[in-house]
Amino acid sequence: MHFSEMFIPTLRESPAEAEAVSHILMLRAGYVRQLAAGLYIYLPLAWKVMERITNIIREEMGKIGAQEMCLPALQPREVWQKTGRWDDIGEEMFRLQDRGSSDLCLGMTHEEIVTWLASMEIRSYRDLPQVWYQIQTKFRDEARPKSGVLRTREFIMKDSYSFDRDERGLEENYQKHSDAYHRIFSRCGLAFYRVESDPGMMGGATAHEFMAPSPAGEDVIALCKKCGYAANIELAESVPAPQPPLSDAETWTREDVSTPEKRTVDEVSGFLHVSTLYIIKSLLLISKDGPFLALVRGDQELHEKKLMKIVGDFRTAEKDEVKDILGVEPGFIGPHDNELKKIADISLKEGIYISGANKKDFHTKGLRPSLHFKAEWHDIHVAQEGEGCPRCGSEITLQKAIEIGNIFRLGTKYSVPFKALYLDKKGKEVPIVMGSYGIGPARIAAAVIEQSNDKDGIIWPLSIAPFDVEIIPLNIGDRTISQTAEQFYNALKKENMDVLIDDRDERPGVKFKDADLIGIPLQLIVGGKNLKDGIVEIKYRSTKAITKVLIQEAVKKLKEMKNQLESD
RNA sequence: CGGGGCGUAGCGCAGCCUGGUAGCGCGCCUGCUUUGGGAGCAGGAUGUCGGAGGUUCAAAUCCUCUCGCCCCGACCA
C-alpha cells in the first residue's frame, strides 16, 4: 500500500482519555477510534492486524479439526430460557424486542445456539465428535468498559464448541484446544500462562484461562516458578508462612485483656504490640443455613468466592444481628465460647492467638485453635505474593494479566436442558458432553502492544504486523529516491512481501516518527547520500539496528531478515 | 451501581475563582524556501465553550438539572 492513499491518521499527542499503553498507542498510531464507551472503530491498520491474528487462529483451529461456521448474533429469548441464563445473567445482556414484541438478545456467547443446533441435528454416536467454531461479534453491556479495546461492549471473539460422546472425548478435545491455544499465542508473539480459573457464568466443571502478563491486565494470577503451578487469584491456593514462635509465647495463658475501643486487627495489633500474625479476624456471616463465623489470620484477607464454594451464597451480618447473635458488638467477637458453625482458614490451624473476647472492650489472648474452638478448615484466604505454593511449597509470585483466551469443560450442563442427546452403540439415549473455548483477537493485539513497545511506539512481531516492511523514501521530491523506492516496492511485492511505502511529501523526521509509531518490523530507508554510493539501509523496528546494503542486494537481504524474524 | 475527575477548534490545553468582543501550541489550507529524527517564513480557515433551564443590562465564567467520557471500586466470557 501507498501511505498517501491509506487512511492512517497518526497523532502527535496522546488523547487525554487514554491511560493504558495499548490504548494510547492504538489511538496515536492511527489503528482505532472510539465511537462511544466500549465501542471502537478498527481502522485499516488495525483491521489488517486482526486479519493476521484470525488467520493464525483459523490455521490452528483447522489443525485440530474444527469447522468454521457463522451463528446469529440476534437470538430469541426461548433458547436462553432453556438454560435459565435469560434470567440469571441480568444487565450484562443486551435485550430488545422485534416488531411483534418478541424478546430477543444480542448474543454474548453462543453455547445456547450451538447446543440448540446439536439437539436438532445430532442423533447418533456416529455423528460425534464435532468441533464447531466461529469468529463473530459478541455483545455485552459491560458495567465499565475500559482500557481501549481490552474491555468493550461489542467485540469479536473466536468461540468454539466441542461435542463428544463422553468425558474421555471431551478430555481429548480440551487438550487439543489447549495445545492449539498455546500455538496460537506463541505464534502471535505473546508471553502468556495457562492458569486454572473459575468457570463463572459458563458453569461446568473446571476451566483454564490463558493470561498475558501486563500491568494493564484486570486479572491477577499466582505463579510458581519452580513447579509451574499457575492459577487465577479467584481460586489460587497458597500456604501462608507459619506464625513464628513468640519469644514469650509459651507464657501466654488464656486470659481476657482490656482493649478499649480497639476493634480492627490493626488497632488491636498496635495497642497490644503484637504482629497481625497472632490475631484472629472473625467475621459473622449469614448463609441460607443461618449465621456462621469465618475466621482468617490477621495478615490475611477473606476470599469470598472460595468461601462461597463451601457454604453457598452469604452476606455479612448487620451490626444489630451481631449483637443479637453474639451479645457483643462487631470488633470484639471471637470463635470461642459459642456454638456457631465456624469455617477457619488453614493459616490458623497452628499457633497461638488473640481474638475478640465476645465481650465489649476485651480481647482474649492465648487462644489455641482446636483446643479452644472447633472449626472446619479450608483455604479461604486471598493468596499473597511470597506465600508457599500449594503444590511444591516454594514461593509464589503474583502478576497482573490480560485474559486472552479461555477453555471450559462444560460437561452436560447445556446438553441436558436442551435434550441434546444421542443414541450410543447400545441404543441408549445419552447427553452430549460439551466443551467451550474462546479467544479474543483484539485482546491479543492489545496484549502484544502492552508487552512490546518502546517510547517511540509499537513493536509488532512479524506474524501479526500490519505489513512486513515499510519503505521510507526520505525525500520524494528527489526523483532518484522516489523511483528507487517504487522499484523496491514492486520488487518486494513480487517476493510476496506485504509492503507499505511512505510516499507522502513529508520531511524525513515525520516519516521516521510515524514509522516507529506504527511499528512495522522492518524499515527500508532510501536516502540521498547513501543512494549516491549505491546503498540503502534496512532497520529493525525492535532494536533499531541498521544494516547498510547495496541496492541490488537489498531485496535478498530483506527476505533473509524476514525469514529470520519468522523463525524467531 | 458507589466514589472521584473532566467536557472550550481535528489533537493537547489556557481562560472560569473575581461575569464584560473566545485564546495559545500543534495539526489543517495556500505560496515560497527546506529535506537523515515531528522544518522556516508569509498568508488563511475552523468554535451551538457538551445540552437544557435559570440569575443578570450582560454567562465559557454564577446556580439548577441533564447528557457524555475517563479513572478507582463493585460486577464481569
XYZ file of C-alpha atoms in Angstrom, chain A residues 88-525:
438
model
C -29.569 -15.465 35.558
C -27.478 -13.059 33.546
C -29.158 -9.760 34.233
C -27.993 -6.410 32.985
C -24.958 -7.607 31.121
C -27.167 -8.901 28.323
C -28.409 -6.514 25.653
C -32.109 -7.192 25.216
C -34.561 -5.934 22.664
C -37.902 -6.709 21.063
C -38.823 -7.191 17.460
C -41.883 -5.630 15.834
C -44.053 -8.440 17.082
C -42.886 -7.748 20.651
C -40.882 -10.956 20.834
C -37.934 -10.779 23.194
C -34.510 -11.105 21.686
C -30.986 -10.557 22.875
C -27.686 -9.767 21.291
C -25.540 -12.825 21.784
C -22.889 -12.512 24.462
C -21.752 -16.067 23.838
C -23.136 -18.951 21.809
C -23.446 -22.061 23.964
C -27.225 -21.935 23.740
C -27.214 -21.632 19.978
C -24.798 -24.450 19.240
C -26.472 -26.688 21.767
C -29.830 -25.981 20.180
C -28.304 -26.904 16.821
C -26.785 -30.072 18.204
C -30.065 -31.032 19.840
C -31.829 -30.693 16.495
C -29.287 -32.435 14.328
C -27.145 -34.887 16.247
C -28.798 -38.275 16.651
C -26.197 -40.949 16.819
C -22.819 -41.653 18.310
C -21.730 -41.865 14.689
C -22.278 -38.080 14.420
C -19.763 -37.450 17.180
C -17.349 -35.907 17.881
C -17.925 -32.491 16.337
C -15.985 -29.286 16.869
C -17.574 -26.091 15.573
C -16.271 -22.584 15.740
C -16.945 -19.093 14.519
C -15.218 -15.740 14.581
C -18.025 -13.363 15.311
C -19.144 -10.293 17.201
C -20.312 -10.623 20.773
C -22.279 -8.064 22.747
C -22.021 -7.471 26.454
C -23.392 -4.462 28.254
C -20.323 -4.009 30.403
C -20.739 -2.100 33.626
C -17.460 -0.387 32.947
C -15.790 -0.634 29.567
C -12.136 0.303 29.893
C -8.580 0.339 28.630
C -9.286 0.800 24.946
C -10.119 -2.440 23.190
C -9.344 -4.535 26.265
C -12.879 -4.371 27.644
C -15.544 -3.306 25.194
C -19.278 -3.745 24.807
C -19.019 -5.174 21.327
C -16.087 -7.347 20.411
C -15.007 -10.060 18.059
C -14.435 -13.463 19.537
C -13.363 -16.785 18.246
C -15.555 -19.263 20.047
C -15.509 -22.967 19.535
C -17.593 -25.767 20.944
C -16.810 -29.422 21.159
C -19.388 -32.220 21.227
C -18.319 -35.624 22.442
C -19.765 -38.968 23.366
C -18.182 -38.995 26.781
C -15.746 -37.416 29.213
C -12.838 -39.087 27.518
C -13.695 -37.459 24.236
C -14.113 -34.102 25.945
C -10.746 -34.519 27.595
C -9.196 -35.100 24.204
C -10.795 -32.035 22.630
C -9.990 -29.964 25.680
C -6.354 -30.935 25.380
C -6.360 -30.302 21.646
C -7.715 -26.819 22.200
C -5.233 -26.159 24.943
C -2.403 -27.168 22.607
C -3.825 -25.131 19.733
C -4.117 -22.105 22.010
C -0.503 -22.481 23.036
C 0.485 -22.457 19.377
C -1.766 -19.513 18.531
C -0.499 -17.269 21.325
C 3.102 -18.267 20.713
C 2.789 -17.505 17.030
C 1.328 -14.117 17.898
C 4.473 -13.391 19.868
C 2.875 -13.246 23.298
C 4.277 -14.127 26.683
C 1.445 -15.992 28.403
C 0.475 -18.559 31.018
C -2.269 -21.117 31.175
C -3.862 -20.818 34.578
C -6.602 -22.607 36.495
C -9.732 -20.498 36.531
C -13.214 -20.225 37.919
C -15.836 -21.254 35.362
C -18.123 -18.395 36.452
C -21.314 -17.938 34.483
C -20.266 -20.536 31.932
C -20.735 -23.213 34.514
C -19.302 -26.638 34.104
C -16.541 -28.434 35.885
C -13.097 -26.964 35.523
C -11.593 -24.368 33.313
C -8.382 -22.685 32.318
C -7.575 -19.212 31.163
C -4.728 -18.036 29.004
C -3.199 -14.983 30.547
C -0.768 -12.468 29.080
C 1.132 -10.678 31.853
C 0.711 -6.917 31.649
C 0.159 -4.072 34.067
C -2.944 -3.179 32.035
C -4.459 -6.561 32.881
C -7.551 -6.789 35.043
C -6.806 -10.199 36.448
C -4.215 -11.281 38.942
C -2.561 -14.647 38.560
C -0.489 -16.627 41.041
C 2.547 -18.375 39.620
C 5.084 -20.814 40.974
C 8.296 -20.652 39.020
C 9.511 -23.925 40.432
C 6.706 -26.375 39.714
C 4.663 -24.350 37.213
C 1.543 -24.021 39.367
C -0.486 -21.206 37.832
C -3.927 -20.053 38.875
C -6.188 -17.054 38.756
C -6.320 -15.285 42.117
C -10.075 -16.078 42.014
C -9.190 -19.561 43.139
C -5.418 -19.657 43.668
C -4.421 -21.544 46.774
C -1.403 -20.731 48.874
C 0.267 -21.718 52.091
C 0.860 -18.648 54.236
C 4.096 -18.649 56.215
C 3.566 -20.134 59.659
C 3.394 -17.955 62.696
C 6.927 -17.539 64.093
C 7.224 -18.591 67.731
C 6.830 -15.620 70.053
C 9.706 -15.261 72.463
C 7.215 -15.197 75.296
C 4.563 -17.225 73.534
C 4.859 -20.071 75.947
C 3.966 -17.778 78.765
C 0.688 -16.723 77.077
C -2.043 -18.298 79.094
C -5.603 -17.858 78.106
C -6.796 -14.576 79.576
C -9.011 -11.673 78.660
C -7.163 -8.410 78.217
C -8.651 -4.952 78.139
C -8.676 -3.370 74.690
C -10.942 -0.335 74.998
C -12.325 0.847 71.655
C -9.827 -1.334 69.746
C -11.824 -3.114 67.075
C -9.864 -3.694 63.909
C -6.929 -6.046 63.523
C -4.598 -3.100 63.067
C -5.876 -1.314 66.153
C -5.531 -4.376 68.343
C -2.151 -5.231 66.878
C -0.893 -1.721 67.550
C -2.396 -1.492 71.012
C -1.019 -4.807 72.238
C 2.236 -4.543 70.274
C 1.638 -7.888 68.640
C 2.062 -8.771 64.952
C -1.145 -9.308 62.984
C 0.005 -12.913 62.556
C -1.167 -13.568 66.122
C -4.624 -12.192 65.670
C -7.745 -13.986 64.532
C -10.074 -11.981 62.311
C -13.627 -13.180 62.977
C -16.422 -12.301 60.628
C -20.054 -13.065 61.333
C -21.757 -14.039 58.106
C -25.226 -15.231 57.252
C -25.817 -18.053 54.801
C -29.100 -19.691 53.908
C -28.418 -22.153 56.730
C -28.056 -19.347 59.235
C -25.227 -17.437 60.842
C -21.651 -18.692 60.941
C -18.206 -17.363 61.644
C -15.464 -17.075 59.061
C -12.010 -16.932 60.583
C -8.809 -15.779 58.936
C -5.456 -14.789 60.314
C -4.896 -11.077 60.903
C -2.487 -10.733 57.991
C -4.874 -12.445 55.571
C -7.915 -11.337 53.616
C -11.076 -13.401 53.405
C -11.618 -14.756 49.897
C -15.368 -14.520 49.395
C -15.501 -16.665 46.278
C -13.642 -19.513 47.951
C -15.961 -19.299 50.933
C -18.999 -19.206 48.688
C -17.969 -22.501 47.178
C -18.062 -24.051 50.633
C -21.193 -22.534 52.157
C -23.073 -21.158 49.154
C -24.299 -17.601 48.968
C -23.806 -15.485 52.097
C -23.850 -11.931 53.331
C -22.210 -10.098 56.183
C -24.275 -9.699 59.323
C -25.651 -6.289 60.218
C -24.398 -4.598 63.372
C -27.607 -5.397 65.246
C -27.552 -9.004 64.132
C -24.064 -9.405 65.540
C -25.282 -8.103 68.863
C -28.347 -10.355 68.852
C -26.401 -13.453 67.952
C -23.189 -12.989 69.928
C -24.255 -10.452 72.513
C -21.424 -8.104 71.661
C -20.776 -5.503 69.019
C -18.545 -6.084 65.997
C -14.860 -5.703 66.757
C -14.928 -7.862 69.844
C -16.289 -11.135 68.540
C -14.322 -14.346 68.761
C -14.586 -18.036 67.891
C -14.582 -19.386 71.443
C -17.421 -19.838 73.907
C -20.125 -20.109 71.302
C -21.690 -22.890 69.283
C -21.781 -21.156 65.916
C -20.577 -23.036 62.893
C -17.042 -21.919 62.045
C -15.103 -22.002 58.806
C -11.469 -21.254 59.526
C -8.586 -20.622 57.195
C -5.768 -23.134 57.174
C -3.320 -20.443 58.230
C -4.936 -20.542 61.690
C -4.583 -24.237 62.292
C -1.373 -23.976 64.289
C -0.209 -21.330 66.717
C -1.486 -19.168 69.500
C -3.775 -16.198 69.017
C -5.612 -13.175 70.199
C -9.223 -12.695 69.215
C -12.249 -10.739 70.319
C -13.396 -11.903 73.769
C -17.104 -11.764 72.917
C -17.400 -9.008 75.473
C -17.074 -5.314 74.855
C -13.624 -3.764 75.091
C -11.885 -7.077 75.707
C -9.841 -9.465 73.618
C -8.834 -12.968 74.574
C -5.137 -13.726 74.485
C -3.647 -17.197 74.306
C -6.297 -18.890 72.221
C -5.219 -22.180 70.707
C -7.265 -23.356 67.754
C -8.703 -26.858 68.086
C -8.130 -26.635 71.841
C -10.396 -23.650 72.420
C -12.755 -23.879 69.476
C -13.812 -26.266 66.749
C -13.908 -25.332 63.113
C -13.967 -26.653 59.584
C -10.610 -25.959 57.987
C -10.396 -24.638 54.465
C -8.256 -22.387 52.315
C -10.433 -19.270 52.425
C -7.782 -16.559 52.203
C -6.611 -14.485 49.253
C -3.210 -15.706 48.087
C -0.427 -13.205 48.571
C 2.938 -12.681 46.956
C 5.670 -14.701 48.621
C 3.425 -17.311 50.205
C 4.016 -21.011 49.660
C 2.955 -22.794 46.502
C 0.148 -25.262 47.286
C 1.893 -27.929 45.207
C 5.582 -27.646 45.971
C 5.888 -25.133 48.774
C 8.263 -22.738 47.105
C 7.374 -19.066 46.791
C 4.551 -17.930 44.571
C 4.535 -14.610 42.750
C 1.530 -12.552 41.715
C 1.190 -10.837 38.370
C -1.418 -8.748 36.635
C -2.516 -10.255 33.359
C -4.855 -9.861 30.411
C -7.200 -12.770 29.735
C -6.667 -13.597 26.082
C -8.408 -16.952 25.945
C -10.258 -19.496 27.990
C -11.273 -23.091 27.817
C -14.169 -24.662 29.701
C -15.195 -28.229 30.295
C -18.940 -27.800 30.151
C -19.890 -31.428 30.515
C -23.634 -31.835 30.120
C -24.647 -28.505 31.642
C -26.076 -27.328 28.326
C -26.917 -30.580 26.595
C -29.249 -31.758 29.354
C -31.627 -28.755 29.353
C -31.638 -28.749 25.550
C -32.081 -32.516 25.428
C -29.101 -32.672 23.130
C -28.952 -36.431 23.277
C -27.556 -39.095 21.050
C -28.050 -42.826 20.809
C -24.995 -44.780 21.866
C -23.978 -48.133 20.448
C -26.395 -49.928 22.715
C -29.264 -47.726 21.593
C -29.385 -45.798 24.847
C -30.043 -42.037 24.911
C -27.064 -40.167 26.359
C -26.432 -36.421 26.708
C -23.663 -34.988 24.587
C -20.584 -33.948 26.535
C -19.506 -30.434 25.654
C -16.639 -28.021 25.919
C -16.385 -24.360 25.017
C -13.315 -22.373 24.080
C -12.851 -18.662 23.476
C -10.196 -16.301 22.176
C -10.325 -12.511 21.922
C -8.331 -11.403 18.867
C -8.457 -7.712 19.830
C -7.138 -8.593 23.234
C -4.298 -10.453 21.588
C -3.432 -7.324 19.615
C -3.662 -5.084 22.684
C -1.703 -7.520 24.844
C 1.041 -7.722 22.243
C 1.292 -3.926 22.226
C 1.335 -3.889 26.010
C 4.198 -6.348 26.013
C 6.066 -4.998 23.017
C 6.547 -1.255 22.715
C 9.060 1.476 23.446
C 8.928 5.240 23.860
C 8.545 5.649 20.097
C 5.646 3.301 19.539
C 4.506 -0.211 18.794
C 6.890 -3.065 18.003
C 4.896 -5.715 16.165
C 6.101 -9.249 15.815
C 6.228 -10.105 12.130
C 3.432 -12.661 12.459
C 0.687 -10.127 13.185
C 2.192 -6.855 11.950
C 0.011 -4.932 9.506
C 2.867 -5.031 6.984
C 6.189 -6.825 6.756
C 8.224 -3.879 5.532
C 7.837 -0.133 5.370
C 9.808 1.651 2.681
C 10.838 5.151 3.647
C 11.966 7.342 0.756
C 13.385 10.303 2.625
C 12.631 12.910 0.007
C 10.089 12.159 -2.655
C 10.927 15.451 -4.339
C 14.130 13.737 -5.392
C 13.240 11.637 -8.428
C 16.059 9.161 -7.977
C 14.936 8.477 -4.448
C 11.248 8.107 -5.231
C 11.884 5.959 -8.300
C 14.280 3.675 -6.456
C 11.753 3.369 -3.637
C 8.952 2.481 -6.059
C 11.170 -0.119 -7.710
C 11.770 -1.700 -4.319
C 8.051 -1.602 -3.673
C 7.323 -3.584 -6.812
C 10.210 -5.974 -6.301
C 9.197 -6.759 -2.742
C 5.571 -7.259 -3.731
C 6.792 -9.743 -6.308
C 8.536 -11.581 -3.494
C 5.187 -11.855 -1.742
C 6.014 -9.379 0.924
C 3.400 -7.087 2.397
C 4.801 -3.612 1.888
C 3.857 -0.108 2.937
C 5.655 2.729 1.185
C 5.645 6.168 2.767
C 5.257 8.189 -0.410
C 3.975 11.255 1.395
C 5.570 14.604 0.778
C 6.776 14.851 4.357
C 10.112 15.593 5.899
C 12.283 12.659 6.959
C 11.682 13.273 10.656
C 7.941 12.911 10.272
C 8.312 9.657 8.372
C 10.752 8.184 10.885
C 8.470 9.110 13.761
C 5.372 7.674 12.101
C 7.199 4.505 11.049
C 8.368 3.855 14.596
C 4.913 4.639 15.943
C 3.126 2.277 13.584
C 5.629 -0.427 14.393
C 6.162 -2.389 11.189
C 9.054 -4.770 11.934
C 11.342 -3.869 9.041
C 12.114 -0.467 7.558
C 13.850 0.102 4.233
C 15.306 3.591 4.225
